[in-house]
Short mmCIF file of C-alpha atoms in Angstrom, two decimals:
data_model
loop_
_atom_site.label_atom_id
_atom_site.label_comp_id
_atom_site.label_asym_id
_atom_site.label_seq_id
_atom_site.Cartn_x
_atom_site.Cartn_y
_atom_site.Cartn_z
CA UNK X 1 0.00 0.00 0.00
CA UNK X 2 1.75 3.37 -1.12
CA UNK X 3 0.79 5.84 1.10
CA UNK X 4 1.36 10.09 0.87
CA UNK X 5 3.32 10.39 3.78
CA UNK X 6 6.22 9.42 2.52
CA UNK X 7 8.22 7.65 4.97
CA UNK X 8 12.11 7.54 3.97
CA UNK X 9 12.21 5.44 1.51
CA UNK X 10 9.11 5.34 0.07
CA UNK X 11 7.67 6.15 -3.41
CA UNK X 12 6.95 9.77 -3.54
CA UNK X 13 7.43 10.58 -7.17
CA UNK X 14 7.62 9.12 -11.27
CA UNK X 15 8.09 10.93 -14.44
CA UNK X 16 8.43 9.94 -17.57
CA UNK X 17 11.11 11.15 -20.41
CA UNK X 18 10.17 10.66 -24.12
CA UNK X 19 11.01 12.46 -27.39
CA UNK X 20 7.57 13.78 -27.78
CA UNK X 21 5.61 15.39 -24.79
CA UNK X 22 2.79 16.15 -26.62
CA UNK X 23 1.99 12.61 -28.06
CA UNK X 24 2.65 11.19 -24.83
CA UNK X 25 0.35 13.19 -22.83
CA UNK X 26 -2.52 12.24 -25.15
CA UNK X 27 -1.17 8.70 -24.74
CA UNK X 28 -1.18 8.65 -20.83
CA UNK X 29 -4.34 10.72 -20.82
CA UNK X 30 -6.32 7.85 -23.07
CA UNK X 31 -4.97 4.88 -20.64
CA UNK X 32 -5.33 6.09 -17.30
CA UNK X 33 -7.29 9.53 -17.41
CA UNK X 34 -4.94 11.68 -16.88
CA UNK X 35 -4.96 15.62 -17.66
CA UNK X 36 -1.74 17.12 -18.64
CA UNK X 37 -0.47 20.41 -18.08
CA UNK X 38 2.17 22.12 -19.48
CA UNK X 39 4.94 24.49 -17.83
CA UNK X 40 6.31 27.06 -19.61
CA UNK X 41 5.04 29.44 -22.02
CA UNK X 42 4.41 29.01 -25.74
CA UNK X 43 6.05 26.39 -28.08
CA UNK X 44 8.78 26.45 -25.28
CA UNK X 45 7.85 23.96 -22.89
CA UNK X 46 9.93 20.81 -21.95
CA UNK X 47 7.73 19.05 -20.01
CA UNK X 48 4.82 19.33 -17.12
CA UNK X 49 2.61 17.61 -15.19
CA UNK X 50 -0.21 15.04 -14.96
CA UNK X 51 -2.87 15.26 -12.92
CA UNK X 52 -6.02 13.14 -12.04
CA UNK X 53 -9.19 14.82 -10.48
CA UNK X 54 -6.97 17.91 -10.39
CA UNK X 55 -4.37 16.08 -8.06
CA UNK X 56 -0.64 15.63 -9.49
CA UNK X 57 -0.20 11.95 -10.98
CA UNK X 58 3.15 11.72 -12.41
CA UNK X 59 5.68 14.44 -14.20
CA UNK X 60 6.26 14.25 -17.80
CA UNK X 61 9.27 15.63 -19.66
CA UNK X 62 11.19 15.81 -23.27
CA UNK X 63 14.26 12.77 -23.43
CA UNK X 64 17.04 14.81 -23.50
CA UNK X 65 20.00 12.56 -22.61
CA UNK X 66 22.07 11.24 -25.62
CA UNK X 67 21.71 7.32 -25.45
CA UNK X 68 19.01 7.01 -22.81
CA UNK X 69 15.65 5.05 -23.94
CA UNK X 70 12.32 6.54 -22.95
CA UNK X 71 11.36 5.22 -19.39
CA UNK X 72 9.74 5.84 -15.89
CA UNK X 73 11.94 7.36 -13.44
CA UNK X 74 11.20 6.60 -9.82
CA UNK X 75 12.05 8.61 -6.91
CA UNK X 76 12.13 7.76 -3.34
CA UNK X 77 11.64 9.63 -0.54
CA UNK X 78 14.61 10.85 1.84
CA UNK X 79 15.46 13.40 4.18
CA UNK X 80 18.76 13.94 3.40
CA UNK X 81 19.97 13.96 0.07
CA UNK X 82 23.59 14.20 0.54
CA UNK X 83 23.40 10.99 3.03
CA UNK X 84 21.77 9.19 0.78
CA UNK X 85 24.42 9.79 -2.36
CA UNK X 86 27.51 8.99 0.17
CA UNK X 87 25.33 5.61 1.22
CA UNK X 88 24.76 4.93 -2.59
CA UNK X 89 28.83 5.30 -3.21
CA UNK X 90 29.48 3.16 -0.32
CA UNK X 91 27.18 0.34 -1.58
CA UNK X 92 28.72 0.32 -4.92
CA UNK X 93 26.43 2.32 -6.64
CA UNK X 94 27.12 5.80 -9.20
CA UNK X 95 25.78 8.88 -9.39
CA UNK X 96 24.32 10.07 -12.57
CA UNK X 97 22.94 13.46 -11.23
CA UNK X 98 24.29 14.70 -8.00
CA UNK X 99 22.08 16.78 -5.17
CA UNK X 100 20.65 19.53 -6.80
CA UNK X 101 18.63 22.11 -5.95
CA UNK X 102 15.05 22.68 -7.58
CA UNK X 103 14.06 25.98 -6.14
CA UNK X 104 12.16 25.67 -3.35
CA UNK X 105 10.20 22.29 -4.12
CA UNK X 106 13.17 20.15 -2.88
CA UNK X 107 16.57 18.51 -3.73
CA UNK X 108 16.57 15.51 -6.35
CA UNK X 109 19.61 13.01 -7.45
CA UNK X 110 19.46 10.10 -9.40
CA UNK X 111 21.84 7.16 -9.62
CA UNK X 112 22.44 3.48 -10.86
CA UNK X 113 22.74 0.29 -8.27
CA UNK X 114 25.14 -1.71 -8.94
CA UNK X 115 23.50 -3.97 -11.32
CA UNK X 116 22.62 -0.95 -13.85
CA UNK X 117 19.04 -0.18 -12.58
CA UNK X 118 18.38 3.55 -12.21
CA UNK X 119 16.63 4.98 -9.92
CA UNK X 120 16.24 8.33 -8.22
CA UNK X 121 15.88 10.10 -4.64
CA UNK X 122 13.50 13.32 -3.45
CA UNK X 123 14.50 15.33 -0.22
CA UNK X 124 11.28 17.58 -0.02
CA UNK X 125 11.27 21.35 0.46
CA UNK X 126 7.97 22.72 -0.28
CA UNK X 127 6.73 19.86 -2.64
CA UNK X 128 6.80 16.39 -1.02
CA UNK X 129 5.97 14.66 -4.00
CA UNK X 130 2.65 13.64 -6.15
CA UNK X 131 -0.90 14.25 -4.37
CA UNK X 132 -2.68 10.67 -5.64
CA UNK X 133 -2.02 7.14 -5.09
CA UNK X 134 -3.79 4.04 -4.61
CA UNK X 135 -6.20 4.56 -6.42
CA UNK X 136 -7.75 4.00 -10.00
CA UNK X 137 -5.47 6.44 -12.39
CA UNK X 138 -2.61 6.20 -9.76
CA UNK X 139 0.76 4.89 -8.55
CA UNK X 140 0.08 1.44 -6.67
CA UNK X 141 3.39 -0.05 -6.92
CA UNK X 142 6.92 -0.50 -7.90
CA UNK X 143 8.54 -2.90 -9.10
CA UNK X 144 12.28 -3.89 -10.13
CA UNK X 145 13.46 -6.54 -12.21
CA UNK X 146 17.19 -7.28 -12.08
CA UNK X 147 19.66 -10.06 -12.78
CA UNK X 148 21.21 -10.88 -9.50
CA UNK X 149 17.65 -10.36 -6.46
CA UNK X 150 19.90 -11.02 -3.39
CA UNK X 151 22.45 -8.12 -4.54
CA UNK X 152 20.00 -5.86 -5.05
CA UNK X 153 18.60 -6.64 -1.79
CA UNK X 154 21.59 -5.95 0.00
CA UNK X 155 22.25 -2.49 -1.87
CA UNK X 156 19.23 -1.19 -1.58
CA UNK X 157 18.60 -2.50 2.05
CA UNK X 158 21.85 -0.29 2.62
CA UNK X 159 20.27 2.16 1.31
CA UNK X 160 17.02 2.92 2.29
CA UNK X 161 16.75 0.08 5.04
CA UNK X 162 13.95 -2.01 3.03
CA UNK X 163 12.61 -4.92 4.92
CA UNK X 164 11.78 -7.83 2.74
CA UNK X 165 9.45 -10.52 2.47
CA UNK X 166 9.80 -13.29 -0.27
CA UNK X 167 7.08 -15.62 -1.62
CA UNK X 168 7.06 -18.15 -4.31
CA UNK X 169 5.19 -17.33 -7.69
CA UNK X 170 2.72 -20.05 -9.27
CA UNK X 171 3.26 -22.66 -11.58
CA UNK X 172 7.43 -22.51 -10.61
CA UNK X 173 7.77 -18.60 -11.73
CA UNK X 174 10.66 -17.95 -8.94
CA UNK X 175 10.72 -16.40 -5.95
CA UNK X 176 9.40 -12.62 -5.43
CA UNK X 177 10.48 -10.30 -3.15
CA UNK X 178 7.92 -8.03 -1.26
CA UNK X 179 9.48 -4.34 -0.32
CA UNK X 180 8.53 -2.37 2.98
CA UNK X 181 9.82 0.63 4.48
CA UNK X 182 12.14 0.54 7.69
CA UNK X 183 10.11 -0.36 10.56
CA UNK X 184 6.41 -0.47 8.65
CA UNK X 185 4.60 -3.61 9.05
CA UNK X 186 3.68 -5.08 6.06
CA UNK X 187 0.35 -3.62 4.84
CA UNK X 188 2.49 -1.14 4.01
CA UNK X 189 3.95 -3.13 1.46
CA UNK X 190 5.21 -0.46 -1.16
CA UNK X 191 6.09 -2.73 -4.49
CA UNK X 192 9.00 -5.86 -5.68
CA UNK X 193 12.09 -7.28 -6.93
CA UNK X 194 12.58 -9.95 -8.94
CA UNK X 195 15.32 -12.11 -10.44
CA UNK X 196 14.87 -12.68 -14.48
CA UNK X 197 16.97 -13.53 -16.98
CA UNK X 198 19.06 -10.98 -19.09
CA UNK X 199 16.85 -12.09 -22.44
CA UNK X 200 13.88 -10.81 -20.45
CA UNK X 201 15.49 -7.39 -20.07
CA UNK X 202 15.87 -6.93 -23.75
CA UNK X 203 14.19 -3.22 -23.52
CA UNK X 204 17.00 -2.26 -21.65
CA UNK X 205 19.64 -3.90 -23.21
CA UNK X 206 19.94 -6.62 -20.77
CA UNK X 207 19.98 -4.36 -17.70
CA UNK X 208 18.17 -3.91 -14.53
CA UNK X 209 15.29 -1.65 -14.58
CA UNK X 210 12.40 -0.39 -12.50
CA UNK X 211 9.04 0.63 -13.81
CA UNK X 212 5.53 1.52 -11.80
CA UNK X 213 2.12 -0.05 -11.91
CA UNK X 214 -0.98 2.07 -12.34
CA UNK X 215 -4.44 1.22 -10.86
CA UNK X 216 -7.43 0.46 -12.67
CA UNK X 217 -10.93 0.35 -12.94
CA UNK X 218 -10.69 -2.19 -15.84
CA UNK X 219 -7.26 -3.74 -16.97
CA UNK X 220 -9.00 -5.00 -20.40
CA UNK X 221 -10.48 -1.47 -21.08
CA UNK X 222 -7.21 0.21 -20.33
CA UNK X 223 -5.34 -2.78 -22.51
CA UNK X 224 -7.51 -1.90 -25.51
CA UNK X 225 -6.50 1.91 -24.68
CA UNK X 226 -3.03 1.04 -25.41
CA UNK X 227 -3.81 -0.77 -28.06
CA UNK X 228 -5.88 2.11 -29.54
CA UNK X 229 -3.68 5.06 -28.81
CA UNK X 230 -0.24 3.51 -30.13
CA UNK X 231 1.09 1.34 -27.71
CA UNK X 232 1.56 -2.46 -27.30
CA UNK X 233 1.42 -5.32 -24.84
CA UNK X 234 4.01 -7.04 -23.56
CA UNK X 235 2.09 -9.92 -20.77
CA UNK X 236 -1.19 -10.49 -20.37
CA UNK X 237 -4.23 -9.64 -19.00
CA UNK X 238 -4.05 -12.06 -17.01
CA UNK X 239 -5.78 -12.31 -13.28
CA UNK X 240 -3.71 -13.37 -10.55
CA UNK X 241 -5.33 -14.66 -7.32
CA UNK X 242 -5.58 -12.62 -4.46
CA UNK X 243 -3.94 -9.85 -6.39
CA UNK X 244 -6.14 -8.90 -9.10
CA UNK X 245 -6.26 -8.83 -13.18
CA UNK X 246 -2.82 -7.25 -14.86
CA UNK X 247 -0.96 -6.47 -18.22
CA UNK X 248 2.45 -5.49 -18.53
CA UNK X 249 2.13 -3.07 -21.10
CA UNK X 250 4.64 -0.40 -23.24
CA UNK X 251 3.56 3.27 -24.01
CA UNK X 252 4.31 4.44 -28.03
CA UNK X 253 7.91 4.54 -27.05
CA UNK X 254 8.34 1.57 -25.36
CA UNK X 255 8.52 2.89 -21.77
CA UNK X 256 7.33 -0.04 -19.93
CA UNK X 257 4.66 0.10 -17.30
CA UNK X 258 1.69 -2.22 -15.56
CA UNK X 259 -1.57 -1.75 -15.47
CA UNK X 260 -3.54 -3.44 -12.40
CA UNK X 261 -7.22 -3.80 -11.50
CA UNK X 262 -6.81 -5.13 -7.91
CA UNK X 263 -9.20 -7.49 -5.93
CA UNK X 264 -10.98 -4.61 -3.98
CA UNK X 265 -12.13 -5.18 -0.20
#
């Protein structure tokens, strides 16, 4: 269950970097209802947010970096983000951006575990991250898959302190790893890790990666979205006890991303 009070080391923010912001708003805003809106002035803009029932969803922004495929960028919540880069270095991770200063909303960095998967890190200021979660057009989890689980358990345990719970997948699928923050009991379960093979990371070129799953009303209405507005799907919908129906899905630029309707209480 993600949460908005962001505890360290919790989800607290996601954007998404493709060539074309325009396109990709429409995109979004077919799948999961999301209005977009832009910052800046004119034909100048970069980027801007999403919003659902007028609450901030996700950010959105124009790919700029020279190699880098379009993706989801998560960030997690800290209070210090200085501590947190010196605690990456220590565990063997790098730093792609360092601490830096976005006026008075906060600090961001972002960096790559050891394994390749990138991630980033939000010390609040004035913004402590998006407004809506858990909840039908929202963030309801996050979820890595990497090439090596128990070394990514130890980094990012170093990290962030995760606690982790692991249960076996159906039908002999491999073990997954449940994340929680430091010292949250486990309804407050915040997303996964899981070990694949390196042919199964093929959208990143055989590296790590994170990417978030959305809430749903309907995960074979939002499917045929996809399908509609340009996109594709990688797994499913398929309907997984106890959890609820889900499709593993890419956006027009193959930023990857789930799409869940969970079992609701």
């Amino acid at each position: 269950m993600i949460t908005t009070d962001f505890v360290s080391g919790s989800p607290c923010w996601l954007d998404l970097g493709v060539p074309d912001v325009g396109s990709a708003a429409a995109f979004y805003g077919a799948v999961l209802g999301w209005d977009f809106e832009a910052m800046g002035e004119g034909d100048d803009w970069q980027g801007g947010m999403f919003r659902k029932d007028g609450k901030t969803a996700a950010g959105l922004g124009r790919l700029t970096e020279e190699g880098a495929r379009p993706a989801w960028m998560i960030y997690y919540s800290v209070a210090d983000a200085e501590a947190t880069t010196q605690a990456v270095q220590r565990a063997g991770g790098t730093v792609r951006v360092p601490p830096t200063d976005l006026d008075e909303w906060g600090r961001m960095a972002q960096y790559t575990d050891p394994l390749g998967g990138q991630f980033a890190v939000w010390q609040a200021g004035t913004s402590p991250g998006i407004e809506v979660v858990d909840q039908p057009g929202a963030l309801s989890w996050t979820e890595l898959y990497t090439t090596d689980a128990a070394a990514a358990k130890e980094f990012y345990g170093s990290v962030f302190g995760w606690q982790y719970g692991d249960m076996q997948l159906p039908g002999g699928g491999g073990t997954y790893s449940l994340i929680t923050p430091a010292g949250l009991p486990e309804e407050r379960m915040q997303g996964g890790l899981m070990q694949v093979d390196k042919e199964a990371l093929a959208l990143a070129n055989g590296q790590p990666y994170w990417h978030p799953v959305f809430d749903v009303t309907d995960c074979d209405a939002a499917v045929a979205k996809v399908d509609e507005s340009g996109g594709s799907v990688q797994m499913g919908p398929d309907t997984a006890e106890g959890i609820g129906r889900m499709a593993v899905c890419l956006d027009r630029w193959d930023a990857d991303f789930v799409v869940l309707a969970p079992e609701r209480k």
